[in-house]
Short mmCIF file of C-alpha atoms in Angstrom, two decimals:
data_model
loop_
_atom_site.label_atom_id
_atom_site.label_comp_id
_atom_site.label_asym_id
_atom_site.label_seq_id
_atom_site.Cartn_x
_atom_site.Cartn_y
_atom_site.Cartn_z
CA MET A 1 250.14 -110.45 59.87
CA ASN A 2 246.36 -111.64 60.95
CA LYS A 3 245.97 -111.05 64.75
CA TYR A 4 244.05 -114.30 65.98
CA TYR A 5 241.69 -114.36 68.95
CA LEU A 6 240.04 -117.60 70.08
CA ALA A 7 236.69 -118.83 71.21
CA ILE A 8 236.70 -122.16 72.99
CA ASP A 9 232.90 -123.06 72.82
CA ILE A 10 231.64 -126.34 74.78
CA GLY A 11 228.49 -127.73 74.37
CA ALA A 12 226.45 -130.59 75.63
CA SER A 13 227.89 -133.00 73.04
CA SER A 14 231.22 -131.36 72.01
CA GLY A 15 233.55 -128.61 72.26
CA ARG A 16 235.13 -126.61 69.38
CA HIS A 17 238.22 -124.07 69.26
CA ILE A 18 237.20 -121.51 66.90
CA LEU A 19 239.75 -118.95 65.64
CA GLY A 20 238.82 -115.53 64.59
CA HIS A 21 240.28 -112.43 62.97
CA VAL A 22 239.19 -109.42 60.96
CA GLN A 23 240.34 -108.95 57.57
CA ASP A 24 239.15 -106.00 55.21
CA GLY A 25 236.06 -105.33 57.29
CA ARG A 26 234.94 -108.74 57.99
CA LEU A 27 235.30 -111.49 60.55
CA LEU A 28 236.79 -114.75 59.34
CA LEU A 29 236.45 -117.85 61.31
CA GLU A 30 238.62 -121.16 61.43
CA GLU A 31 237.60 -124.22 63.39
CA ILE A 32 241.10 -125.27 64.48
CA TYR A 33 240.12 -128.45 66.81
CA ARG A 34 237.14 -130.33 67.94
CA PHE A 35 236.67 -132.74 71.01
CA ASP A 36 233.84 -134.71 72.33
CA ASN A 37 232.23 -134.15 75.54
CA ARG A 38 230.75 -137.05 77.59
CA GLN A 39 229.02 -137.88 80.69
CA LEU A 40 230.22 -140.76 83.02
CA ARG A 41 228.35 -142.32 85.94
CA ARG A 42 230.28 -141.65 89.03
CA ASN A 43 229.32 -142.26 92.85
CA GLY A 44 225.40 -142.86 91.93
CA HIS A 45 225.29 -139.67 89.64
CA ASP A 46 225.73 -138.57 86.07
CA CYS A 47 228.75 -136.18 85.96
CA TRP A 48 230.66 -134.29 83.22
CA ASP A 49 233.93 -135.90 82.46
CA MET A 50 236.19 -133.07 83.29
CA ASP A 51 239.51 -134.47 82.90
CA ASN A 52 238.34 -135.45 79.02
CA LEU A 53 236.95 -131.55 78.69
CA TRP A 54 240.36 -130.20 79.93
CA ASN A 55 242.71 -132.52 77.71
CA GLY A 56 240.18 -131.48 75.08
CA ILE A 57 241.17 -127.61 75.82
CA VAL A 58 244.76 -128.01 76.18
CA ASP A 59 245.13 -130.33 72.86
CA GLY A 60 243.25 -127.51 71.17
CA LEU A 61 245.81 -124.84 71.97
CA LYS A 62 248.25 -126.99 70.91
CA ALA A 63 246.69 -127.34 67.76
CA CYS A 64 246.77 -123.60 67.39
CA LYS A 65 250.41 -123.74 68.02
CA THR A 66 251.05 -126.46 65.38
CA ALA A 67 248.98 -124.26 63.12
CA GLY A 68 251.13 -121.37 63.48
CA LYS A 69 248.10 -119.26 64.33
CA LEU A 70 248.76 -118.00 67.97
CA PRO A 71 245.65 -116.23 69.54
CA ALA A 72 246.26 -112.88 71.50
CA THR A 73 243.37 -113.72 73.65
CA VAL A 74 241.29 -116.86 74.84
CA GLY A 75 237.84 -117.28 76.14
CA ILE A 76 235.63 -120.23 77.06
CA ASP A 77 232.02 -120.42 77.47
CA THR A 78 229.82 -123.34 78.05
CA TRP A 79 226.50 -124.42 79.25
CA ALA A 80 224.79 -122.71 82.20
CA VAL A 81 224.04 -123.98 85.87
CA ASP A 82 226.71 -126.52 86.50
CA TYR A 83 229.77 -125.89 88.98
CA VAL A 84 232.58 -127.23 90.88
CA LEU A 85 233.49 -126.77 94.56
CA LEU A 86 236.97 -126.48 95.04
CA ASP A 87 239.00 -127.35 98.71
CA ALA A 88 241.50 -125.18 100.34
CA ASN A 89 244.24 -127.10 97.97
CA ASP A 90 241.98 -125.92 94.82
CA GLN A 91 241.22 -129.71 94.40
CA VAL A 92 237.58 -130.58 93.34
CA LEU A 93 235.32 -131.48 95.95
CA GLY A 94 232.94 -134.48 95.06
CA ASP A 95 231.99 -134.63 91.29
CA ALA A 96 231.11 -132.33 88.57
CA VAL A 97 227.29 -133.47 88.46
CA ALA A 98 225.36 -132.88 85.17
CA TYR A 99 222.06 -130.88 85.17
CA ARG A 100 220.05 -133.99 83.56
CA ASP A 101 221.08 -136.03 86.75
CA SER A 102 218.07 -136.82 89.01
CA ARG A 103 219.58 -135.65 92.09
CA THR A 104 217.47 -132.52 92.09
CA GLU A 105 214.08 -134.24 92.49
CA GLY A 106 212.39 -132.92 95.46
CA ALA A 107 215.04 -130.16 95.77
CA ASP A 108 212.47 -127.46 94.77
CA ALA A 109 210.65 -128.10 98.22
CA LEU A 110 213.85 -127.73 100.26
CA VAL A 111 214.13 -124.46 98.47
CA GLU A 112 210.43 -123.51 98.95
CA ALA A 113 210.44 -124.31 102.62
CA VAL A 114 212.87 -121.22 102.86
CA ILE A 115 211.56 -118.93 100.27
CA SER A 116 208.51 -118.84 98.26
CA PRO A 117 208.41 -119.22 94.42
CA ALA A 118 207.17 -116.03 93.86
CA GLU A 119 209.73 -114.03 96.01
CA LEU A 120 212.39 -116.09 94.58
CA TYR A 121 211.39 -114.93 91.10
CA GLU A 122 210.71 -111.31 92.03
CA ARG A 123 214.40 -111.36 93.53
CA THR A 124 216.31 -113.17 90.87
CA GLY A 125 213.87 -112.95 87.59
CA ILE A 126 215.01 -116.31 86.86
CA GLN A 127 212.54 -118.97 85.59
CA LYS A 128 212.16 -122.36 87.44
CA GLN A 129 213.67 -125.35 86.23
CA ASN A 130 214.50 -127.91 88.63
CA PHE A 131 217.97 -128.36 87.64
CA ASN A 132 218.82 -124.61 88.47
CA THR A 133 222.00 -124.27 90.44
CA ILE A 134 220.00 -123.35 93.62
CA TYR A 135 218.25 -126.49 93.56
CA GLN A 136 221.52 -128.43 92.55
CA LEU A 137 223.31 -126.85 95.75
CA ALA A 138 220.16 -127.59 97.78
CA ALA A 139 220.33 -131.32 96.77
CA GLN A 140 224.16 -131.35 97.41
CA LYS A 141 223.78 -129.85 100.88
CA GLN A 142 221.36 -132.49 101.78
CA GLU A 143 223.53 -135.31 100.28
CA HIS A 144 226.98 -134.40 101.07
CA PRO A 145 226.90 -131.25 103.26
CA GLU A 146 230.45 -131.63 104.16
CA GLN A 147 231.57 -130.93 101.05
CA LEU A 148 229.95 -127.34 101.23
CA GLU A 149 231.69 -127.15 104.71
CA GLN A 150 235.08 -127.95 103.20
CA ALA A 151 234.80 -125.82 100.08
CA LYS A 152 237.01 -122.54 99.64
CA SER A 153 235.63 -121.99 96.19
CA PHE A 154 232.64 -121.88 94.08
CA LEU A 155 232.99 -121.76 90.31
CA MET A 156 230.98 -122.27 87.41
CA ILE A 157 232.33 -124.68 84.81
CA PRO A 158 233.90 -121.92 82.28
CA ASP A 159 235.34 -120.29 85.34
CA TYR A 160 237.07 -123.37 86.55
CA PHE A 161 238.61 -123.81 82.95
CA HIS A 162 239.80 -120.14 83.06
CA PHE A 163 241.19 -120.88 86.59
CA LEU A 164 243.16 -123.84 85.33
CA LEU A 165 244.74 -121.99 82.40
CA THR A 166 245.61 -118.80 84.65
CA GLY A 167 245.62 -119.63 88.17
CA VAL A 168 243.08 -116.77 88.56
CA LYS A 169 239.66 -117.56 90.13
CA LYS A 170 236.93 -115.16 88.46
CA GLN A 171 233.09 -115.39 89.03
CA GLU A 172 231.64 -114.15 85.89
CA TYR A 173 228.37 -112.46 85.80
CA THR A 174 226.24 -113.88 82.74
CA ASN A 175 226.71 -117.74 83.82
CA ALA A 176 226.55 -116.74 87.71
CA THR A 177 222.87 -115.14 86.97
CA SER A 178 221.64 -118.80 85.85
CA THR A 179 222.00 -119.70 89.50
CA ASN A 180 219.12 -118.26 90.60
CA LEU A 181 221.20 -116.83 93.19
CA VAL A 182 221.75 -113.16 91.57
CA ASN A 183 219.57 -110.33 92.51
CA ALA A 184 218.18 -109.08 89.04
CA ARG A 185 218.23 -105.55 90.03
CA GLU A 186 221.37 -105.31 92.09
CA LYS A 187 223.58 -107.59 89.60
CA THR A 188 225.29 -108.97 92.38
CA TRP A 189 225.03 -112.27 94.44
CA ASP A 190 221.81 -112.10 96.47
CA MET A 191 223.60 -112.80 100.00
CA ASP A 192 220.55 -112.18 101.69
CA LEU A 193 219.08 -115.42 99.91
CA ILE A 194 222.29 -117.19 100.09
CA THR A 195 222.12 -116.62 103.98
CA ARG A 196 218.53 -118.06 104.31
CA LEU A 197 219.27 -121.11 102.37
CA GLY A 198 222.38 -122.02 104.61
CA LEU A 199 224.95 -121.70 101.80
CA PRO A 200 228.57 -120.64 102.78
CA ALA A 201 228.82 -116.82 101.94
CA LYS A 202 232.41 -117.14 101.56
CA LEU A 203 231.91 -118.72 98.25
CA PHE A 204 230.27 -115.97 96.67
CA GLY A 205 232.80 -113.03 95.86
CA GLU A 206 232.66 -109.97 93.24
CA LEU A 207 231.14 -110.74 89.74
CA SER A 208 233.16 -110.01 86.78
CA MET A 209 231.67 -108.49 83.42
CA PRO A 210 232.49 -109.94 80.04
CA GLY A 211 235.45 -108.20 78.90
CA THR A 212 237.42 -108.50 81.95
CA VAL A 213 240.92 -109.94 81.87
CA VAL A 214 241.35 -113.08 84.07
CA GLY A 215 245.18 -113.34 83.51
CA ASP A 216 247.94 -114.69 80.89
CA PHE A 217 248.43 -118.59 80.66
CA SER A 218 250.19 -119.90 83.79
CA PRO A 219 253.83 -120.73 83.39
CA GLU A 220 253.05 -124.39 83.19
CA ILE A 221 250.26 -123.89 80.54
CA GLN A 222 252.67 -121.94 78.82
CA ALA A 223 255.18 -124.73 78.92
CA GLN A 224 252.69 -127.18 77.84
CA VAL A 225 251.11 -125.55 74.96
CA GLY A 226 253.94 -123.72 73.52
CA PHE A 227 252.79 -120.11 73.61
CA ASN A 228 251.23 -117.62 76.02
CA ALA A 229 247.87 -115.72 75.42
CA THR A 230 245.60 -113.31 77.68
CA VAL A 231 242.48 -114.87 79.24
CA VAL A 232 239.37 -112.68 78.55
CA LEU A 233 236.17 -113.46 79.98
CA PRO A 234 233.63 -113.68 77.16
CA ALA A 235 229.67 -114.05 78.24
CA THR A 236 230.63 -117.59 79.77
CA HIS A 237 227.15 -118.53 79.40
CA ASP A 238 226.90 -120.14 75.90
CA THR A 239 223.28 -118.21 75.35
CA GLY A 240 224.85 -115.10 76.28
CA SER A 241 227.23 -115.48 73.87
CA ALA A 242 224.81 -116.76 71.28
CA PHE A 243 222.51 -113.65 71.94
CA LEU A 244 225.60 -111.17 71.21
CA ALA A 245 225.92 -112.58 67.79
CA VAL A 246 222.53 -111.93 66.50
CA PRO A 247 222.55 -109.68 63.62
CA ALA A 248 219.08 -107.85 64.34
CA ARG A 249 217.83 -105.53 61.87
CA ASP A 250 215.82 -103.61 64.50
CA ASP A 251 214.54 -103.60 67.87
CA ASN A 252 211.20 -105.67 66.89
CA ALA A 253 213.18 -108.86 66.38
CA VAL A 254 212.89 -112.24 68.30
CA TYR A 255 215.83 -114.10 69.12
CA LEU A 256 216.23 -117.63 68.70
CA SER A 257 219.29 -119.47 69.96
CA SER A 258 218.76 -122.93 68.52
CA GLY A 259 220.61 -125.85 69.79
CA THR A 260 220.14 -128.68 72.07
CA TRP A 261 217.91 -126.18 74.06
CA SER A 262 216.06 -123.63 72.15
CA LEU A 263 216.20 -120.18 73.63
CA LEU A 264 213.68 -117.76 72.58
CA GLY A 265 213.43 -114.36 73.57
CA VAL A 266 214.53 -110.37 73.25
CA GLU A 267 217.13 -108.12 74.75
CA ASN A 268 215.80 -105.73 77.39
CA GLU A 269 217.47 -103.03 79.34
CA GLN A 270 215.43 -103.69 82.64
CA PRO A 271 214.41 -107.14 84.39
CA ILE A 272 210.78 -108.09 84.37
CA THR A 273 209.80 -109.90 87.57
CA SER A 274 206.24 -109.66 87.37
CA GLU A 275 203.74 -112.26 88.84
CA ALA A 276 202.53 -112.66 85.06
CA SER A 277 205.98 -113.00 83.90
CA ARG A 278 206.66 -115.85 86.62
CA ALA A 279 203.43 -117.32 85.53
CA GLN A 280 204.72 -117.79 81.92
CA ASN A 281 207.95 -118.95 83.15
CA PHE A 282 210.31 -116.46 81.35
CA THR A 283 213.63 -115.80 82.41
CA ASN A 284 215.74 -112.58 82.98
CA GLU A 285 219.28 -114.12 82.34
CA GLY A 286 222.20 -111.46 82.69
CA GLY A 287 223.94 -110.49 79.54
CA ALA A 288 227.14 -108.71 78.55
CA TRP A 289 226.93 -105.00 79.49
CA TYR A 290 224.21 -105.55 81.90
CA ARG A 291 221.63 -106.51 79.11
CA TYR A 292 218.84 -108.72 80.25
CA ARG A 293 218.19 -111.84 78.15
CA TYR A 294 214.18 -112.22 78.43
CA LEU A 295 213.47 -115.45 77.04
CA LYS A 296 211.63 -118.99 77.44
CA ASN A 297 213.61 -122.08 77.54
CA ILE A 298 212.22 -124.71 75.07
CA MET A 299 213.31 -128.16 74.83
CA GLY A 300 214.80 -127.39 71.49
CA LEU A 301 216.85 -130.00 69.33
CA TRP A 302 217.62 -132.32 72.06
CA MET A 303 214.48 -134.40 70.94
CA ILE A 304 215.79 -134.72 67.61
CA GLN A 305 219.32 -135.43 68.48
CA SER A 306 218.26 -137.94 70.73
CA ILE A 307 215.91 -139.53 68.37
CA ARG A 308 218.80 -139.82 65.50
CA ARG A 309 221.14 -141.17 68.42
CA GLU A 310 218.40 -143.95 69.05
CA LEU A 311 217.89 -144.92 65.52
CA ASN A 312 221.58 -145.28 65.10
CA GLY A 313 222.00 -147.83 67.71
CA VAL A 314 223.15 -146.03 70.60
CA ASN A 315 220.68 -144.61 73.09
CA TYR A 316 222.66 -142.34 75.17
CA VAL A 317 220.86 -140.27 77.72
CA ALA A 318 222.56 -139.19 80.96
CA GLY A 319 225.66 -141.30 81.01
CA LYS A 320 223.34 -144.35 80.31
CA THR A 321 224.53 -146.18 76.99
CA LYS A 322 222.63 -148.85 75.30
CA HIS A 323 223.59 -150.37 72.14
CA THR A 324 220.75 -151.43 69.81
CA THR A 325 221.18 -153.21 66.46
CA SER A 326 219.58 -151.28 63.31
CA GLY A 327 220.62 -151.19 59.53
CA LYS A 328 220.17 -147.84 58.65
CA GLN A 329 222.34 -145.04 59.84
CA TRP A 330 220.18 -141.91 59.94
CA SER A 331 221.57 -138.52 59.05
CA PHE A 332 219.53 -135.22 59.89
CA PRO A 333 218.78 -134.84 56.38
CA ASP A 334 217.39 -138.11 56.40
CA LEU A 335 215.42 -137.36 59.47
CA ILE A 336 213.89 -134.27 57.56
CA THR A 337 213.12 -136.14 54.61
CA ALA A 338 211.12 -138.69 56.84
CA ALA A 339 209.11 -135.82 58.40
CA GLN A 340 208.30 -134.36 55.46
CA GLY A 341 206.70 -137.57 53.91
CA ALA A 342 204.68 -137.46 56.90
CA GLN A 343 203.31 -133.80 56.92
CA ASP A 344 199.66 -134.53 57.49
CA PHE A 345 200.39 -136.74 60.73
CA PRO A 346 198.25 -134.17 63.39
CA SER A 347 199.79 -135.30 67.06
CA VAL A 348 201.17 -132.86 69.24
CA VAL A 349 203.29 -133.23 72.39
CA ASP A 350 203.98 -130.50 75.03
CA VAL A 351 207.99 -130.51 74.39
CA ASP A 352 208.83 -128.85 77.84
CA ASP A 353 207.11 -131.61 79.69
CA ALA A 354 209.76 -133.53 81.94
CA VAL A 355 208.90 -136.90 80.33
CA PHE A 356 211.21 -135.44 77.35
CA LEU A 357 214.09 -134.25 79.67
CA ALA A 358 216.03 -137.50 79.66
CA PRO A 359 213.77 -140.44 78.83
CA ASP A 360 215.57 -143.95 78.19
CA SER A 361 213.76 -143.68 74.76
CA MET A 362 213.03 -140.46 73.37
CA ILE A 363 210.79 -142.19 70.58
CA GLN A 364 208.84 -144.18 73.04
CA ALA A 365 208.36 -140.91 75.38
CA VAL A 366 206.58 -139.28 72.13
CA GLN A 367 204.52 -142.22 71.57
CA ASN A 368 203.58 -142.62 75.24
CA TYR A 369 202.39 -138.83 75.24
CA CYS A 370 200.22 -139.39 72.24
CA SER A 371 198.76 -142.45 73.61
CA LYS A 372 198.14 -140.74 77.13
CA THR A 373 196.41 -137.80 75.51
CA GLY A 374 194.04 -139.49 73.31
CA GLN A 375 195.80 -138.75 69.87
CA PRO A 376 197.20 -140.91 67.02
CA VAL A 377 200.32 -142.70 67.83
CA PRO A 378 203.16 -142.08 65.65
CA GLU A 379 204.70 -145.38 64.30
CA SER A 380 206.76 -144.38 61.65
CA VAL A 381 210.17 -142.43 61.97
CA GLY A 382 208.65 -139.76 59.88
CA GLU A 383 205.67 -139.54 62.07
CA VAL A 384 207.44 -139.29 65.05
CA MET A 385 209.61 -136.70 63.50
CA GLN A 386 206.81 -134.46 62.11
CA CYS A 387 205.15 -134.58 65.59
CA VAL A 388 208.27 -133.15 66.99
CA TYR A 389 208.67 -130.61 64.15
CA VAL A 390 205.46 -129.37 64.66
CA SER A 391 205.22 -129.54 68.51
CA LEU A 392 208.70 -127.35 68.55
CA THR A 393 207.24 -124.63 66.38
CA ARG A 394 203.90 -124.47 67.73
CA ARG A 395 205.65 -123.97 71.15
CA TYR A 396 207.72 -121.03 69.66
CA ALA A 397 204.71 -119.38 68.33
CA GLU A 398 203.17 -119.79 71.85
CA ALA A 399 206.08 -118.07 73.30
CA ILE A 400 206.30 -115.56 70.91
CA ARG A 401 202.37 -114.53 71.61
CA ASP A 402 203.34 -114.51 75.23
CA LEU A 403 206.41 -112.55 74.95
CA GLN A 404 204.31 -109.60 72.99
CA LYS A 405 201.59 -109.80 75.91
CA LEU A 406 204.26 -109.51 78.64
CA THR A 407 206.46 -106.87 76.86
CA GLY A 408 203.69 -104.88 75.02
CA LYS A 409 205.39 -104.82 72.15
CA THR A 410 204.88 -106.39 68.38
CA TYR A 411 207.80 -108.39 66.94
CA THR A 412 208.11 -108.44 63.21
CA SER A 413 210.70 -110.87 62.59
CA ILE A 414 212.86 -114.14 64.11
CA ASN A 415 216.45 -114.29 63.92
CA VAL A 416 217.69 -117.85 64.31
CA VAL A 417 221.49 -118.50 65.29
CA GLY A 418 223.23 -121.72 66.53
CA GLY A 419 223.22 -125.24 64.72
CA GLY A 420 219.43 -125.54 64.37
CA CYS A 421 219.59 -122.52 61.80
CA GLN A 422 220.88 -124.98 59.22
CA ASP A 423 217.35 -127.13 59.46
CA GLY A 424 215.63 -125.48 56.54
CA TYR A 425 212.48 -127.37 57.19
CA LEU A 426 212.47 -126.42 60.97
CA ASN A 427 213.05 -122.60 59.63
CA GLN A 428 210.17 -123.17 57.33
CA MET A 429 207.56 -124.50 59.78
CA THR A 430 208.88 -121.92 62.12
CA ALA A 431 208.16 -119.25 59.68
CA ASN A 432 204.55 -120.79 59.01
CA ALA A 433 203.74 -121.23 62.46
CA THR A 434 204.63 -117.69 63.88
CA GLY A 435 203.58 -116.07 60.65
CA LEU A 436 206.94 -113.88 60.78
CA PRO A 437 209.69 -114.06 58.55
CA VAL A 438 212.86 -116.22 59.77
CA TYR A 439 216.50 -114.88 59.17
CA ALA A 440 218.53 -118.09 59.56
CA GLY A 441 222.34 -117.63 60.60
CA PRO A 442 225.14 -117.49 61.54
CA VAL A 443 225.55 -120.88 62.50
CA GLU A 444 228.48 -120.54 64.90
CA GLY A 445 226.61 -117.81 67.02
CA THR A 446 227.92 -119.11 70.46
CA ALA A 447 231.54 -118.69 69.13
CA ILE A 448 231.10 -115.56 67.35
CA GLY A 449 229.42 -113.85 70.24
CA ASN A 450 232.36 -115.24 72.50
CA LEU A 451 234.87 -113.67 69.99
CA LEU A 452 232.96 -110.59 69.90
CA VAL A 453 233.72 -109.59 73.45
CA GLN A 454 237.46 -110.39 72.98
CA LEU A 455 237.49 -108.07 69.66
CA ILE A 456 235.50 -105.08 71.15
CA ARG A 457 237.89 -105.35 74.15
CA ALA A 458 240.73 -105.24 71.75
CA GLY A 459 239.33 -102.31 70.08
CA GLU A 460 238.64 -104.11 66.52
CA PHE A 461 235.05 -102.75 66.83
CA ASP A 462 233.93 -99.69 68.68
CA ASN A 463 230.82 -101.20 70.12
CA LEU A 464 228.33 -104.04 69.91
CA GLN A 465 226.46 -102.36 67.05
CA THR A 466 229.37 -102.08 64.79
CA ALA A 467 230.25 -105.81 65.51
CA ARG A 468 226.49 -107.10 64.82
CA ASP A 469 226.71 -104.83 61.35
CA THR A 470 230.01 -106.68 60.71
CA ILE A 471 228.41 -110.16 61.49
CA ARG A 472 225.28 -109.17 58.75
CA GLU A 473 228.09 -108.33 56.29
CA SER A 474 230.38 -111.55 57.02
CA PHE A 475 227.91 -114.33 56.98
CA ASP A 476 225.21 -115.78 54.88
CA ILE A 477 221.90 -115.09 56.62
CA HIS A 478 218.95 -116.71 54.87
CA GLU A 479 215.64 -115.20 54.69
CA VAL A 480 212.73 -117.60 55.00
CA LYS A 481 209.14 -116.18 54.52
CA PRO A 482 205.96 -117.77 55.90
CA MET A 483 203.96 -120.00 53.36
#
């Protein structure tokens, strides 16, 4: 009988329950359940619908029971930086505000009044992004200081769901590093920094490494879903899980986790917190087994996803829904075909510009940027898409050149995992722009990385290298050469 392991992988738009088991030396996957993720407008902010997410988690566990495929262990990963505060009765204080919400506008000035950007980077190694948890907490402290005063627990989103499953609170390391509050070299909360910022020290406890057992399902959850399982921490930051799944052939490979965000970088044994690194805005996120993900955070497929939603009559950005009327329903292949028909369109945008973070209209944002920079303004869908594709891939090429300067290494290939690896046009343009071969796959990189931690803990694999070798044999990896 197969022994199953379950990865619950929750992204910005949906969550998936992916069962995995090892058979004849291969890792086999089965999507057992999928549910939507959405945001709501509450109390003037764009917030995650936590009840909807929790119901999706529970319903997916029930689907495992219905299918007769009960996992021995379970782990949840999500996006980074967002969190909840719990009171003395373990009830959520306030709302789970989403990182794209505007509450952090100006919060960086509050932090920089206490610590300079240079010192903050030298301590934590985390790139400046205005939605980092450090700025969210500063904004919450200004708007609702009473919530921080009343709080007894601080949990990142996956830590909170693990708590709901088990009744046990753990603060997982890889996601904690995204807060900008973990000392990169000490690998623990930077309590001096936390104290200087006026944050309650009691909220920040021991950090747990991926592979740590959280606990069994609570009796209440067992009764609800019909079985028991052990919750094991994966790399709860989805990029941390995705990087584990990269079947790199050698140490000269660049990793690209391609989804709503494009996370491009390498694995290092030590953080790089130099001023040159800060100037290029590279980040040193903590990984499983204290590996560092040294990477650049690039806007990614968010732009393409937003354009598709807009063309299909629903412009959904950060809780704002605007229905429009349009005849054609655009698929991603349709958008690719349109871009291919406009390959000579020359305009390029800076995909990392803040105007693309949460615009009411992504198409209009691209057109406005081109107009303001004196470039031809894209009019057709194909021209808009070609502009986005060219801009993304040029940004990848720039990031790799910066990466080589900062590390002193020459990289010879790009390994793409995640949903974006299915976009053959993007892969080819990436190869062309960088001059490097692209190895695309596996698609479910984040769920696979989640499962690998569980499988290594269970003794199914001896170590990470053995697990990555198995990935290469288990899934189709497509090579795309520069043209």
